[in-house]
């Protein structure tokens, strides 16, 4: 009975250690300018919104296209638009013709997982997203 109790306690301790290790948050990695360019180019960036994921596509030529038509956003604004994007220092900047009244916004991006990230806009707004390749 003692051997069985020892083995059971060993399994409990291993399980507790695994739960602890998995619960420790992964540290975020701030992307540099070149890393940011490589990260967003060629994939679909999915920003989390209250309406669902909002897709953005960043092409290598500096155009970004957002399309919220599948989210039913046409009642709020033009659901699809193409703007410009560029990297300035360690920030991803973008400017839309009409979205945000044409104002330029820049973002820092922190990787929180393999394809997940947190964005922080220069005005303090922030959110989550993921990259789909």
PDB file of C-alpha atoms in Angstrom:
ATOM      1  CA  UNK A   1       0.000   0.000   0.000  1.00  0.00           C
ATOM      2  CA  UNK A   2       2.874   2.378   0.733  1.00  0.00           C
ATOM      3  CA  UNK A   3       4.341   1.893  -2.753  1.00  0.00           C
ATOM      4  CA  UNK A   4       0.950   2.626  -4.305  1.00  0.00           C
ATOM      5  CA  UNK A   5       0.620   5.775  -2.168  1.00  0.00           C
ATOM      6  CA  UNK A   6       4.128   6.905  -3.182  1.00  0.00           C
ATOM      7  CA  UNK A   7       3.370   6.397  -6.886  1.00  0.00           C
ATOM      8  CA  UNK A   8       0.068   8.246  -6.556  1.00  0.00           C
ATOM      9  CA  UNK A   9       1.739  11.180  -4.792  1.00  0.00           C
ATOM     10  CA  UNK A  10       4.452  11.225  -7.479  1.00  0.00           C
ATOM     11  CA  UNK A  11       1.773  11.497 -10.193  1.00  0.00           C
ATOM     12  CA  UNK A  12      -0.069  14.220  -8.264  1.00  0.00           C
ATOM     13  CA  UNK A  13       3.150  16.235  -7.888  1.00  0.00           C
ATOM     14  CA  UNK A  14       3.985  15.844 -11.593  1.00  0.00           C
ATOM     15  CA  UNK A  15       0.458  16.894 -12.577  1.00  0.00           C
ATOM     16  CA  UNK A  16       0.603  19.926 -10.268  1.00  0.00           C
ATOM     17  CA  UNK A  17       3.984  20.932 -11.712  1.00  0.00           C
ATOM     18  CA  UNK A  18       2.634  20.617 -15.265  1.00  0.00           C
ATOM     19  CA  UNK A  19      -0.392  22.776 -14.410  1.00  0.00           C
ATOM     20  CA  UNK A  20       1.897  25.396 -12.855  1.00  0.00           C
ATOM     21  CA  UNK A  21       4.246  25.457 -15.852  1.00  0.00           C
ATOM     22  CA  UNK A  22       1.350  25.756 -18.303  1.00  0.00           C
ATOM     23  CA  UNK A  23      -0.236  28.566 -16.272  1.00  0.00           C
ATOM     24  CA  UNK A  24       2.871  30.762 -16.313  1.00  0.00           C
ATOM     25  CA  UNK A  25       2.236  33.423 -18.976  1.00  0.00           C
ATOM     26  CA  UNK A  26       4.485  33.412 -21.992  1.00  0.00           C
ATOM     27  CA  UNK A  27       6.420  36.652 -22.126  1.00  0.00           C
ATOM     28  CA  UNK A  28       5.497  38.865 -25.035  1.00  0.00           C
ATOM     29  CA  UNK A  29       8.131  39.652 -27.636  1.00  0.00           C
ATOM     30  CA  UNK A  30       8.143  43.178 -29.022  1.00  0.00           C
ATOM     31  CA  UNK A  31       8.703  43.030 -32.790  1.00  0.00           C
ATOM     32  CA  UNK A  32      11.339  45.198 -34.426  1.00  0.00           C
ATOM     33  CA  UNK A  33      10.566  47.046 -37.664  1.00  0.00           C
ATOM     34  CA  UNK A  34      11.960  44.344 -39.985  1.00  0.00           C
ATOM     35  CA  UNK A  35      10.311  41.578 -37.918  1.00  0.00           C
ATOM     36  CA  UNK A  36       7.016  43.445 -38.076  1.00  0.00           C
ATOM     37  CA  UNK A  37       7.243  43.800 -41.867  1.00  0.00           C
ATOM     38  CA  UNK A  38       7.956  40.080 -42.250  1.00  0.00           C
ATOM     39  CA  UNK A  39       5.184  39.155 -39.809  1.00  0.00           C
ATOM     40  CA  UNK A  40       2.299  41.038 -41.481  1.00  0.00           C
ATOM     41  CA  UNK A  41       3.295  40.689 -45.149  1.00  0.00           C
ATOM     42  CA  UNK A  42       1.739  37.825 -47.035  1.00  0.00           C
ATOM     43  CA  UNK A  43      -0.677  36.591 -44.389  1.00  0.00           C
ATOM     44  CA  UNK A  44      -4.099  37.587 -43.183  1.00  0.00           C
ATOM     45  CA  UNK A  45      -4.095  39.600 -39.969  1.00  0.00           C
ATOM     46  CA  UNK A  46      -7.254  38.900 -37.966  1.00  0.00           C
ATOM     47  CA  UNK A  47      -8.051  41.617 -35.412  1.00  0.00           C
ATOM     48  CA  UNK A  48     -10.441  40.667 -32.615  1.00  0.00           C
ATOM     49  CA  UNK A  49     -13.496  42.944 -32.447  1.00  0.00           C
ATOM     50  CA  UNK A  50     -16.832  42.825 -30.690  1.00  0.00           C
ATOM     51  CA  UNK A  51     -18.373  41.819 -34.030  1.00  0.00           C
ATOM     52  CA  UNK A  52     -15.905  39.008 -34.811  1.00  0.00           C
ATOM     53  CA  UNK A  53     -12.452  38.841 -36.375  1.00  0.00           C
ATOM     54  CA  UNK A  54     -11.692  41.700 -38.775  1.00  0.00           C
ATOM     55  CA  UNK A  55      -9.349  40.647 -41.635  1.00  0.00           C
ATOM     56  CA  UNK A  56      -6.529  42.843 -42.930  1.00  0.00           C
ATOM     57  CA  UNK A  57      -4.139  41.961 -45.744  1.00  0.00           C
ATOM     58  CA  UNK A  58      -0.784  43.735 -45.997  1.00  0.00           C
ATOM     59  CA  UNK A  59       0.892  43.392 -49.396  1.00  0.00           C
ATOM     60  CA  UNK A  60       4.641  43.893 -49.976  1.00  0.00           C
ATOM     61  CA  UNK A  61       3.993  47.001 -52.121  1.00  0.00           C
ATOM     62  CA  UNK A  62       2.610  48.929 -49.142  1.00  0.00           C
ATOM     63  CA  UNK A  63      -1.125  48.489 -49.596  1.00  0.00           C
ATOM     64  CA  UNK A  64      -3.371  47.241 -46.789  1.00  0.00           C
ATOM     65  CA  UNK A  65      -6.916  46.062 -47.428  1.00  0.00           C
ATOM     66  CA  UNK A  66      -9.532  45.644 -44.727  1.00  0.00           C
ATOM     67  CA  UNK A  67     -12.832  43.916 -45.351  1.00  0.00           C
ATOM     68  CA  UNK A  68     -15.513  43.871 -42.689  1.00  0.00           C
ATOM     69  CA  UNK A  69     -18.397  43.054 -45.025  1.00  0.00           C
ATOM     70  CA  UNK A  70     -18.775  39.549 -43.549  1.00  0.00           C
ATOM     71  CA  UNK A  71     -19.231  41.126 -40.106  1.00  0.00           C
ATOM     72  CA  UNK A  72     -22.209  43.228 -41.190  1.00  0.00           C
ATOM     73  CA  UNK A  73     -20.357  46.483 -40.607  1.00  0.00           C
ATOM     74  CA  UNK A  74     -21.824  48.254 -43.652  1.00  0.00           C
ATOM     75  CA  UNK A  75     -24.397  49.921 -41.420  1.00  0.00           C
ATOM     76  CA  UNK A  76     -21.552  51.690 -39.567  1.00  0.00           C
ATOM     77  CA  UNK A  77     -19.053  52.551 -42.311  1.00  0.00           C
ATOM     78  CA  UNK A  78     -17.754  51.473 -45.686  1.00  0.00           C
ATOM     79  CA  UNK A  79     -17.007  47.804 -44.985  1.00  0.00           C
ATOM     80  CA  UNK A  80     -14.060  47.484 -47.397  1.00  0.00           C
ATOM     81  CA  UNK A  81     -11.192  49.879 -47.980  1.00  0.00           C
ATOM     82  CA  UNK A  82      -7.601  49.851 -49.204  1.00  0.00           C
ATOM     83  CA  UNK A  83      -5.032  52.144 -47.634  1.00  0.00           C
ATOM     84  CA  UNK A  84      -1.266  52.437 -47.287  1.00  0.00           C
ATOM     85  CA  UNK A  85       1.031  50.863 -44.723  1.00  0.00           C
ATOM     86  CA  UNK A  86       4.705  51.250 -43.822  1.00  0.00           C
ATOM     87  CA  UNK A  87       7.086  50.582 -40.974  1.00  0.00           C
ATOM     88  CA  UNK A  88       8.490  53.569 -39.137  1.00  0.00           C
ATOM     89  CA  UNK A  89      11.169  52.665 -36.582  1.00  0.00           C
ATOM     90  CA  UNK A  90       9.552  49.810 -34.621  1.00  0.00           C
ATOM     91  CA  UNK A  91       5.953  50.716 -35.416  1.00  0.00           C
ATOM     92  CA  UNK A  92       3.542  49.596 -38.104  1.00  0.00           C
ATOM     93  CA  UNK A  93       1.828  52.673 -39.556  1.00  0.00           C
ATOM     94  CA  UNK A  94      -1.232  52.834 -41.773  1.00  0.00           C
ATOM     95  CA  UNK A  95      -3.434  55.444 -43.368  1.00  0.00           C
ATOM     96  CA  UNK A  96      -6.861  54.838 -44.861  1.00  0.00           C
ATOM     97  CA  UNK A  97      -8.595  57.138 -47.375  1.00  0.00           C
ATOM     98  CA  UNK A  98     -11.761  57.486 -45.250  1.00  0.00           C
ATOM     99  CA  UNK A  99     -11.511  55.155 -42.240  1.00  0.00           C
ATOM    100  CA  UNK A 100     -10.417  57.068 -39.126  1.00  0.00           C
ATOM    101  CA  UNK A 101     -11.041  60.226 -41.188  1.00  0.00           C
ATOM    102  CA  UNK A 102      -7.804  59.593 -43.077  1.00  0.00           C
ATOM    103  CA  UNK A 103      -5.696  59.972 -39.941  1.00  0.00           C
ATOM    104  CA  UNK A 104      -2.406  58.078 -39.734  1.00  0.00           C
ATOM    105  CA  UNK A 105      -2.079  55.626 -36.851  1.00  0.00           C
ATOM    106  CA  UNK A 106       0.984  53.636 -35.825  1.00  0.00           C
ATOM    107  CA  UNK A 107       1.100  50.453 -33.771  1.00  0.00           C
ATOM    108  CA  UNK A 108       3.586  48.407 -31.839  1.00  0.00           C
ATOM    109  CA  UNK A 109       3.111  44.651 -32.030  1.00  0.00           C
ATOM    110  CA  UNK A 110       3.976  42.138 -29.314  1.00  0.00           C
ATOM    111  CA  UNK A 111       3.917  38.436 -30.119  1.00  0.00           C
ATOM    112  CA  UNK A 112       2.024  36.529 -27.431  1.00  0.00           C
ATOM    113  CA  UNK A 113       2.204  33.138 -29.153  1.00  0.00           C
ATOM    114  CA  UNK A 114       3.322  31.622 -32.448  1.00  0.00           C
ATOM    115  CA  UNK A 115       0.755  33.543 -34.500  1.00  0.00           C
ATOM    116  CA  UNK A 116      -1.056  35.558 -31.850  1.00  0.00           C
ATOM    117  CA  UNK A 117      -0.223  39.124 -30.926  1.00  0.00           C
ATOM    118  CA  UNK A 118      -1.219  42.204 -28.990  1.00  0.00           C
ATOM    119  CA  UNK A 119      -1.277  45.580 -30.762  1.00  0.00           C
ATOM    120  CA  UNK A 120      -0.930  48.944 -29.075  1.00  0.00           C
ATOM    121  CA  UNK A 121      -1.871  52.021 -31.082  1.00  0.00           C
ATOM    122  CA  UNK A 122      -0.044  55.318 -30.620  1.00  0.00           C
ATOM    123  CA  UNK A 123      -3.164  56.819 -28.991  1.00  0.00           C
ATOM    124  CA  UNK A 124      -3.174  54.079 -26.326  1.00  0.00           C
ATOM    125  CA  UNK A 125      -5.917  51.896 -27.787  1.00  0.00           C
ATOM    126  CA  UNK A 126      -4.985  48.202 -27.849  1.00  0.00           C
ATOM    127  CA  UNK A 127      -6.315  44.792 -28.751  1.00  0.00           C
ATOM    128  CA  UNK A 128      -5.549  41.236 -29.735  1.00  0.00           C
ATOM    129  CA  UNK A 129      -5.163  39.464 -33.036  1.00  0.00           C
ATOM    130  CA  UNK A 130      -3.726  36.493 -34.834  1.00  0.00           C
ATOM    131  CA  UNK A 131      -2.014  35.853 -38.125  1.00  0.00           C
ATOM    132  CA  UNK A 132      -3.360  33.279 -40.581  1.00  0.00           C
ATOM    133  CA  UNK A 133      -1.016  32.084 -43.324  1.00  0.00           C
TER     134      UNK A 133
END
